XYZ file of C-alpha atoms in Angstrom:
565
model
C 0.203 10.737 17.488
C 3.446 11.698 15.848
C 3.240 13.913 12.774
C 5.089 13.238 9.578
C 8.719 13.696 10.436
C 8.076 16.328 13.074
C 7.486 18.869 10.354
C 10.465 18.288 8.060
C 9.495 18.173 4.383
C 9.494 14.548 3.288
C 6.701 12.360 1.994
C 6.091 8.922 3.465
C 3.116 6.621 3.530
C 1.876 3.616 1.569
C -0.417 4.120 -1.359
C -2.375 0.947 -0.567
C -5.360 1.060 1.759
C -5.522 -0.431 5.229
C -7.985 -3.041 3.985
C -5.417 -4.221 1.420
C -2.849 -4.732 4.159
C -5.376 -6.574 6.299
C -6.174 -8.974 3.459
C -2.460 -9.610 2.979
C -2.010 -10.375 6.673
C -5.160 -12.517 6.897
C -3.934 -14.964 4.263
C -0.873 -15.676 6.419
C -2.725 -16.357 9.676
C -2.968 -19.898 11.064
C -5.465 -21.333 13.497
C -2.870 -21.213 16.288
C -2.175 -17.517 15.753
C -5.786 -16.641 16.582
C -5.053 -17.040 20.334
C -2.513 -15.543 22.708
C 1.215 -16.009 23.002
C 3.204 -15.349 26.171
C 6.810 -14.161 26.025
C 8.798 -12.751 28.929
C 6.594 -10.398 30.943
C 3.969 -9.947 28.202
C 1.085 -11.648 26.463
C 0.151 -10.763 22.881
C -3.398 -11.291 21.654
C -2.889 -12.281 18.014
C -6.524 -11.683 17.148
C -6.994 -8.181 18.540
C -3.381 -7.015 18.328
C -3.297 -5.993 22.014
C -0.243 -6.404 24.234
C -0.803 -7.203 27.916
C 1.864 -6.798 30.624
C 1.864 -9.700 33.102
C 1.884 -9.019 36.845
C 2.021 -11.966 39.262
C 1.078 -14.413 36.535
C -1.987 -12.411 35.464
C -2.323 -9.902 32.671
C -2.766 -6.350 33.937
C -3.966 -3.571 31.649
C -2.912 -3.395 28.045
C -0.572 -1.615 25.670
C -2.201 -0.510 22.424
C -0.083 -1.142 19.320
C -0.398 0.377 15.877
C -1.061 -2.140 13.097
C 2.506 -2.104 11.765
C 4.055 -2.504 15.232
C 1.699 -5.402 15.943
C 2.576 -7.168 12.689
C 6.330 -6.921 13.332
C 5.931 -8.182 16.907
C 3.786 -11.010 15.613
C 6.537 -12.022 13.165
C 9.068 -12.001 15.988
C 7.030 -14.133 18.407
C 5.986 -16.598 15.693
C 9.684 -17.114 14.937
C 11.129 -16.628 18.426
C 14.872 -17.241 18.430
C 15.103 -16.915 14.636
C 16.232 -13.963 12.562
C 13.488 -11.893 10.947
C 15.186 -9.934 8.177
C 14.491 -6.305 7.343
C 13.530 -7.389 3.832
C 10.915 -9.778 5.259
C 9.491 -6.950 7.364
C 9.437 -4.703 4.304
C 7.509 -7.293 2.288
C 5.094 -7.917 5.160
C 4.263 -4.277 5.839
C 4.409 -2.614 2.436
C 3.288 -3.978 -0.931
C 5.573 -3.649 -3.934
C 3.812 -0.515 -5.200
C 4.295 1.380 -1.962
C 6.230 4.658 -1.906
C 7.908 4.850 1.488
C 11.302 5.403 3.102
C 11.609 1.802 4.287
C 14.671 2.226 6.465
C 13.219 5.170 8.371
C 9.812 3.509 8.690
C 11.167 0.163 9.935
C 13.384 1.994 12.405
C 10.349 3.867 13.717
C 8.339 0.652 14.112
C 11.142 -1.102 16.024
C 11.687 1.942 18.225
C 7.965 2.039 19.046
C 7.973 -1.661 19.898
C 10.963 -1.312 22.204
C 9.234 1.490 24.068
C 6.088 -0.613 24.477
C 8.185 -3.473 25.877
C 10.368 -1.265 28.074
C 13.339 -2.500 26.045
C 16.493 -0.751 24.818
C 18.729 -1.237 21.811
C 21.918 -1.084 23.896
C 20.875 -3.774 26.411
C 18.029 -5.680 24.756
C 15.919 -8.099 26.745
C 13.411 -8.804 23.990
C 14.382 -7.461 20.552
C 17.966 -8.052 19.467
C 19.386 -6.198 16.463
C 21.611 -8.079 14.045
C 23.470 -5.357 12.182
C 22.456 -4.973 8.527
C 20.419 -8.203 8.720
C 17.365 -7.954 10.928
C 16.006 -8.716 14.394
C 15.461 -11.629 16.729
C 13.223 -12.198 19.758
C 15.561 -13.242 22.577
C 12.949 -14.944 24.792
C 10.881 -18.061 24.215
C 7.226 -17.875 23.188
C 4.480 -19.974 24.820
C 1.185 -20.398 22.967
C -1.948 -20.066 25.097
C -5.566 -21.075 24.492
C -7.728 -18.653 22.560
C -9.342 -15.974 24.690
C -12.541 -14.418 23.427
C -13.480 -10.956 24.642
C -16.835 -9.299 24.222
C -16.297 -5.713 23.246
C -19.383 -3.580 23.345
C -19.350 -0.717 20.879
C -22.125 1.744 20.160
C -24.138 1.152 17.019
C -24.253 4.810 16.044
C -22.107 7.601 17.424
C -18.839 6.242 18.857
C -18.218 6.441 22.585
C -15.163 7.945 24.291
C -13.292 4.681 24.809
C -9.825 3.878 23.482
C -9.711 1.169 20.846
C -10.509 -2.332 22.016
C -11.517 -1.428 25.569
C -14.490 -3.284 27.014
C -17.240 -0.731 27.384
C -19.840 -0.699 30.117
C -22.054 2.129 29.057
C -23.791 4.253 31.652
C -26.466 6.832 31.144
C -24.914 10.297 31.408
C -26.576 12.941 33.576
C -28.872 15.228 31.586
C -26.467 18.101 31.982
C -23.238 16.374 30.948
C -23.513 17.176 27.238
C -23.059 20.821 28.121
C -20.134 20.226 30.479
C -17.309 20.824 27.955
C -18.675 24.246 27.035
C -19.072 25.122 30.703
C -15.434 24.178 31.121
C -14.476 26.271 28.091
C -16.145 29.315 29.623
C -14.315 28.761 32.894
C -11.029 28.471 31.030
C -11.577 31.955 29.620
C -11.877 33.224 33.180
C -8.685 31.369 34.170
C -6.872 32.788 31.144
C -7.962 36.332 31.899
C -6.988 36.057 35.583
C -3.618 34.567 34.615
C -3.049 37.393 32.155
C -3.775 40.023 34.777
C -1.120 38.531 37.051
C 1.490 38.237 34.317
C 0.762 41.741 33.041
C 1.132 43.251 36.501
C 4.176 41.166 37.458
C 6.233 41.821 34.332
C 7.359 45.367 33.511
C 7.221 46.343 29.814
C 10.354 45.445 27.923
C 11.517 42.859 30.453
C 12.393 39.263 29.594
C 9.542 37.055 28.422
C 7.707 35.183 31.169
C 7.447 31.410 30.636
C 4.483 29.391 31.928
C 3.735 25.667 32.104
C 0.098 24.552 32.191
C 0.233 21.177 33.933
C -2.223 18.482 32.777
C -5.698 18.823 34.237
C -6.304 16.293 37.009
C -9.431 14.254 36.303
C -11.270 14.231 39.641
C -14.646 13.237 38.228
C -14.199 9.667 39.454
C -14.719 8.385 35.906
C -11.511 7.317 34.108
C -13.412 7.403 30.812
C -13.454 11.202 31.037
C -9.715 11.583 30.583
C -10.542 12.998 27.167
C -12.153 15.984 28.910
C -9.137 16.634 31.156
C -6.691 16.313 28.238
C -8.801 18.508 25.994
C -9.053 21.230 28.613
C -5.276 21.129 29.040
C -4.762 21.758 25.328
C -7.440 24.464 25.210
C -5.871 26.330 28.130
C -2.386 26.139 26.592
C -3.718 27.395 23.272
C -5.719 30.284 24.769
C -2.888 31.500 26.993
C -0.346 31.107 24.228
C -2.276 33.462 21.939
C -2.654 36.345 24.395
C 0.671 38.090 23.885
C 3.477 35.794 22.694
C 6.015 38.612 22.980
C 5.465 38.776 26.742
C 4.130 35.347 27.686
C 5.464 32.023 26.415
C 3.505 28.848 27.147
C 5.113 25.391 27.073
C 3.664 22.971 24.511
C 1.437 20.030 25.332
C 4.078 17.468 24.309
C 6.423 18.590 27.076
C 3.867 18.967 29.885
C 1.931 15.721 29.337
C 4.903 13.761 30.655
C 3.953 15.017 34.109
C 0.461 13.533 33.965
C -0.329 11.282 36.948
C 3.105 12.007 38.398
C 3.951 13.643 41.708
C 6.785 15.933 40.606
C 8.180 18.828 42.627
C 7.463 22.199 41.073
C 11.091 23.275 41.321
C 11.950 20.245 39.182
C 9.306 21.273 36.641
C 10.823 24.751 36.641
C 14.283 23.358 35.905
C 13.061 20.914 33.254
C 11.025 23.483 31.356
C 12.783 26.762 32.260
C 9.527 28.329 33.463
C 8.844 30.911 36.152
C 5.172 30.034 36.676
C 3.076 26.882 36.782
C -0.692 26.672 36.387
C -2.211 23.632 38.139
C -5.747 22.588 37.254
C -8.390 19.996 38.053
C -11.898 19.190 36.873
C -14.603 17.454 38.928
C -18.345 16.936 39.090
C -20.330 18.427 41.936
C -23.986 17.444 41.845
C -25.416 18.944 38.663
C -22.460 21.310 38.273
C -19.000 21.091 36.760
C -16.207 22.536 38.877
C -12.789 23.646 37.656
C -10.050 24.549 40.106
C -6.992 26.503 38.995
C -4.038 27.843 40.920
C -1.122 29.900 39.725
C 2.210 29.162 41.421
C 5.502 31.033 41.247
C 8.209 28.418 40.857
C 11.155 30.133 42.554
C 9.567 30.118 46.014
C 6.461 27.981 45.257
C 4.210 30.853 46.278
C 0.527 30.394 45.447
C -0.327 33.676 43.745
C -4.007 32.837 43.485
C -6.407 29.916 43.569
C -9.983 29.872 42.362
C -12.904 27.456 41.900
C -15.207 27.981 38.938
C -18.613 26.396 39.515
C -21.353 26.622 36.881
C -24.858 25.231 36.463
C -25.228 23.561 33.098
C -28.530 25.279 32.374
C -26.621 28.600 32.269
C -23.887 27.283 29.976
C -24.488 29.310 26.831
C -25.240 32.560 28.696
C -22.138 32.150 30.861
C -19.902 31.544 27.833
C -21.324 34.593 26.032
C -20.850 36.882 29.011
C -17.357 35.626 29.875
C -16.163 35.960 26.267
C -17.503 39.528 26.060
C -15.938 40.459 29.406
C -12.541 39.106 28.392
C -12.725 41.018 25.097
C -13.630 44.266 26.851
C -10.908 43.932 29.484
C -7.935 43.093 27.270
C -8.860 44.571 23.882
C -6.615 47.629 24.273
C -3.657 45.324 25.010
C -4.147 43.216 21.895
C -3.403 43.821 18.226
C -6.300 44.759 15.945
C -6.123 41.265 14.473
C -6.616 39.690 17.911
C -9.447 42.092 18.637
C -11.168 41.002 15.436
C -10.809 37.338 16.416
C -12.421 37.976 19.781
C -15.229 39.944 18.139
C -16.034 36.843 16.045
C -16.211 34.558 19.083
C -19.519 32.725 19.434
C -20.746 29.792 21.515
C -20.020 26.345 20.120
C -22.691 23.669 20.142
C -22.015 21.792 23.430
C -22.230 18.356 21.815
C -19.956 19.478 18.973
C -17.361 20.722 21.445
C -17.502 17.433 23.330
C -17.064 15.491 20.072
C -14.082 17.708 19.171
C -12.431 17.018 22.550
C -12.928 13.285 22.097
C -11.493 13.453 18.592
C -8.448 15.323 19.846
C -8.010 12.731 22.611
C -8.034 9.821 20.165
C -5.714 11.588 17.713
C -3.008 11.499 20.373
C -3.316 7.686 20.500
C -1.077 5.087 18.913
C -3.301 2.643 17.029
C -4.991 2.652 13.645
C -8.344 2.381 15.398
C -7.484 5.503 17.415
C -7.001 7.361 14.131
C -10.312 6.031 12.843
C -12.132 7.034 16.032
C -10.566 10.496 15.946
C -11.805 11.013 12.405
C -15.331 9.901 13.333
C -15.448 12.319 16.245
C -14.130 15.260 14.201
C -16.717 14.458 11.532
C -19.425 14.322 14.186
C -18.329 17.715 15.530
C -18.628 19.273 12.063
C -22.038 17.676 11.546
C -23.328 18.994 14.872
C -21.886 22.460 14.213
C -21.027 23.044 10.522
C -19.539 26.449 11.435
C -16.935 24.911 13.804
C -13.740 25.888 11.937
C -11.304 24.239 14.354
C -13.085 20.890 14.037
C -12.840 21.154 10.228
C -9.093 21.867 10.493
C -8.517 18.826 12.703
C -10.661 16.683 10.415
C -8.306 17.686 7.601
C -5.315 16.661 9.721
C -6.869 13.298 10.567
C -7.814 12.531 6.958
C -4.359 13.408 5.680
C -2.798 11.235 8.391
C -4.988 8.280 7.406
C -4.041 8.710 3.747
C -0.303 8.895 4.467
C -0.457 5.811 6.695
C -2.365 3.773 4.111
C -5.485 3.473 6.253
C -7.625 4.881 3.438
C -6.840 5.310 -0.274
C -4.297 8.065 -0.752
C -6.180 10.077 -3.365
C -9.497 9.848 -1.538
C -8.024 10.777 1.852
C -6.113 13.758 0.593
C -9.122 14.985 -1.342
C -11.204 14.870 1.838
C -8.401 16.596 3.739
C -8.311 19.431 1.234
C -12.087 19.884 1.318
C -12.034 20.052 5.116
C -9.218 22.595 5.375
C -10.747 24.795 2.678
C -13.977 24.751 4.675
C -12.065 25.708 7.836
C -10.382 28.662 6.129
C -13.642 29.865 4.613
C -15.163 29.897 8.110
C -12.148 31.463 9.851
C -9.330 32.883 7.683
C -7.388 33.676 10.874
C -7.208 30.114 12.215
C -3.533 29.159 12.510
C -4.232 25.410 12.574
C -6.025 25.643 9.222
C -3.055 27.437 7.636
C -0.693 24.757 8.987
C -2.789 22.009 7.396
C -3.095 23.904 4.116
C 0.687 24.318 4.050
C 1.127 20.613 4.711
C -1.128 19.717 1.773
C 0.580 22.202 -0.555
C 3.905 20.664 0.377
C 2.925 17.004 0.108
C 0.405 16.997 -2.739
C 0.992 20.085 -4.885
C 4.759 20.384 -4.387
C 3.982 24.072 -4.104
C 6.888 25.007 -1.840
C 6.290 28.757 -2.188
C 2.619 28.406 -1.318
C 3.406 26.106 1.618
C 5.970 28.575 2.927
C 3.392 31.368 2.768
C 0.887 29.220 4.695
C 3.386 28.426 7.449
C 4.428 32.057 7.720
C 0.792 33.052 8.014
C 0.261 30.444 10.729
C 3.070 31.675 12.943
C 2.058 35.289 12.451
C -1.377 34.357 13.794
C -0.124 32.094 16.585
C 3.602 32.574 17.318
C 3.427 30.246 20.307
C 2.241 27.185 18.366
C 5.275 24.821 18.249
C 3.855 22.768 15.379
C 3.571 25.832 13.161
C 6.995 27.083 14.238
C 8.671 23.769 13.350
C 6.981 23.635 9.958
C 8.005 27.229 9.245
C 11.582 26.476 10.327
C 11.973 23.596 7.866
C 10.336 25.614 5.110
C 12.753 28.486 5.682
C 15.673 26.036 5.592
C 14.474 24.653 2.253
C 14.615 28.147 0.772
C 18.088 28.801 2.169
C 16.914 31.269 4.833
C 19.065 29.462 7.341
C 19.461 32.187 9.963
C 15.666 32.510 10.101
C 15.341 28.719 10.223
C 17.743 28.479 13.182
C 15.874 31.223 15.019
C 12.565 29.413 14.511
C 14.092 26.077 15.449
C 15.346 27.598 18.700
C 11.883 29.008 19.398
C 10.354 25.561 18.881
C 12.781 24.096 21.436
C 11.916 26.829 23.933
C 8.226 26.002 23.537
C 8.691 22.213 23.580
C 11.922 21.508 25.499
C 11.211 17.862 26.400
C 10.562 16.756 22.826
C 13.617 14.899 21.482
C 12.566 15.602 17.916
C 12.638 19.356 18.544
C 16.327 19.132 19.473
C 17.083 16.862 16.517
C 15.303 19.266 14.155
C 17.208 22.247 15.531
C 20.489 20.347 15.244
C 19.842 19.455 11.616
C 19.076 23.073 10.726
C 22.206 24.273 12.554
C 24.236 21.678 10.646
C 22.897 23.039 7.350
C 23.883 26.511 8.535
C 27.446 25.406 9.241
C 27.093 25.691 13.047
C 28.568 22.246 13.586
C 29.645 22.537 17.229
C 26.284 23.965 18.273
C 24.455 21.347 16.211
C 26.350 18.566 18.002
C 25.622 20.090 21.418
C 21.899 20.376 20.680
C 21.778 16.892 19.213
C 23.265 15.490 22.424
C 20.468 17.188 24.382
C 18.071 15.168 22.264
C 19.951 11.995 23.223
C 19.473 12.844 26.889
C 15.727 12.645 26.259
C 15.923 9.533 24.063
C 19.218 7.600 24.002
C 17.783 5.322 21.281
C 17.161 8.162 18.814
C 18.539 6.900 15.506
C 17.998 10.350 14.010
C 20.297 12.038 16.511
C 23.017 9.394 16.123
C 22.848 9.916 12.349
C 23.029 13.684 12.889
C 26.137 13.359 15.070
C 27.836 11.011 12.616
C 27.191 13.526 9.804
C 28.633 16.369 11.882
C 31.775 14.422 12.807
C 32.388 13.444 9.176
C 31.990 17.076 8.110
C 34.550 17.991 10.777
C 37.007 15.391 9.485
C 36.577 13.147 12.544
C 35.722 9.694 11.124
C 36.996 8.048 14.299
C 34.183 9.786 16.226
C 31.578 9.231 13.510
C 32.016 5.440 13.492
C 30.826 4.872 17.104
C 27.726 6.971 16.382
C 26.967 4.865 13.318
C 27.396 1.697 15.382
C 24.901 3.037 17.918
C 22.185 3.320 15.263
C 19.880 0.477 16.260
C 16.900 -0.177 14.021
């Protein structure tokens, strides 16, 4: 789930609640629009808001759309072949009392839709842009009979299913509730073993070693446990990234998740991410045990430096986690700062069910629909209820609540109040939690307009976790706002190093370099962003600004013409 502007300081989001928007949309629905409509290679369910690709005449799988993307697509198919103006979209999506950057927001919605349809602005098959007017669906729409789906959802605690998916619930093994904590303990072993190799392989004072943790392969045989594999990927990245950022850099989740379910050569990964080492991982069930397999590979010659299985009985979960955490602390304490030593000394086992709920919440927060955001919030809340001392869950609950408020899914004042309560609770439990300082800085920026306080929060976050790209980007924009442009450029460059396949990282760096007067470098970095996303309106705007500042209007005009909304 994309954050507000990738970290740059602007304030978007409707003040009206999601229920208000739903009532507005409901009054415009007709009996026909309750069914499905087929256009090109897709079917759109106008009741559930789900988009289905068609293979061989049958729908296959689904693409989940956020509410705003669904409403725009619905307007287009209902008026296929006709122009839908930007003003009509504005009136449909945002009430008159909404405070929002309409141009940016509409552009984002159209860009999201084109990605879902596999479409492009330059050679559109589905959505055609009519400059300064609006959009038109280029294919015909065929209305189909209403299809009714039975969606089973739990009556109490939500289950780990993406929004709208038909659920066939199975009884979990007695030991599965403890599985995430077992995995967490094994990760600590993996992290420690990885550290030993990096420490021994890299002489003091040499260039920083870069590592990519590839997405965990889910070998449990249950596709509904992707949340576990994704959560373990993030946990491993976070743990390794905190060990010694001066010596070991770890690529961010955004850049590595593109390799999920893909058979990519490791030398290609090395070139894409500029890493020397890759950590491959998998998780599987083995009887009443959970097994993690990890292997560390040197990219230059694809040498397997080590490979290890970690197999634990669930009944020993809490004891194993305690002993592993203590062993890691003893082994590496002398190589860590006093602050890191103190953090390890405070480590304690997390309630297994709370940790599982946190992983599920994190999984849903990466989704793309309003229901995903709602499910994420429910899971983070459940994690804090099961373990009220779980600081990280409180920090993510703050993030989810603030997101809902900014997107108009809950009342703005209520959502931000809940977000503040959650982050204050997180900081009271763990004053050294970088994620909590990031969220506090975000709230100070957006609600209090306390730029000095926000800057202090972001600086604190990156001092605690220098390898966290989210904190680095936020700190970079904050530094730019205060005119500390050399510092901002340095932080922007660090964010790119940590997240090199994120187009927005390159755009952000380019904008900061432009503010610093480094126009040629800003243009070069912006073009790297276009290599990742040729449809990036932000980068085309950046390049047009640079060319105008350089007195090259003849070069700026083509960039402006390439801005497709």
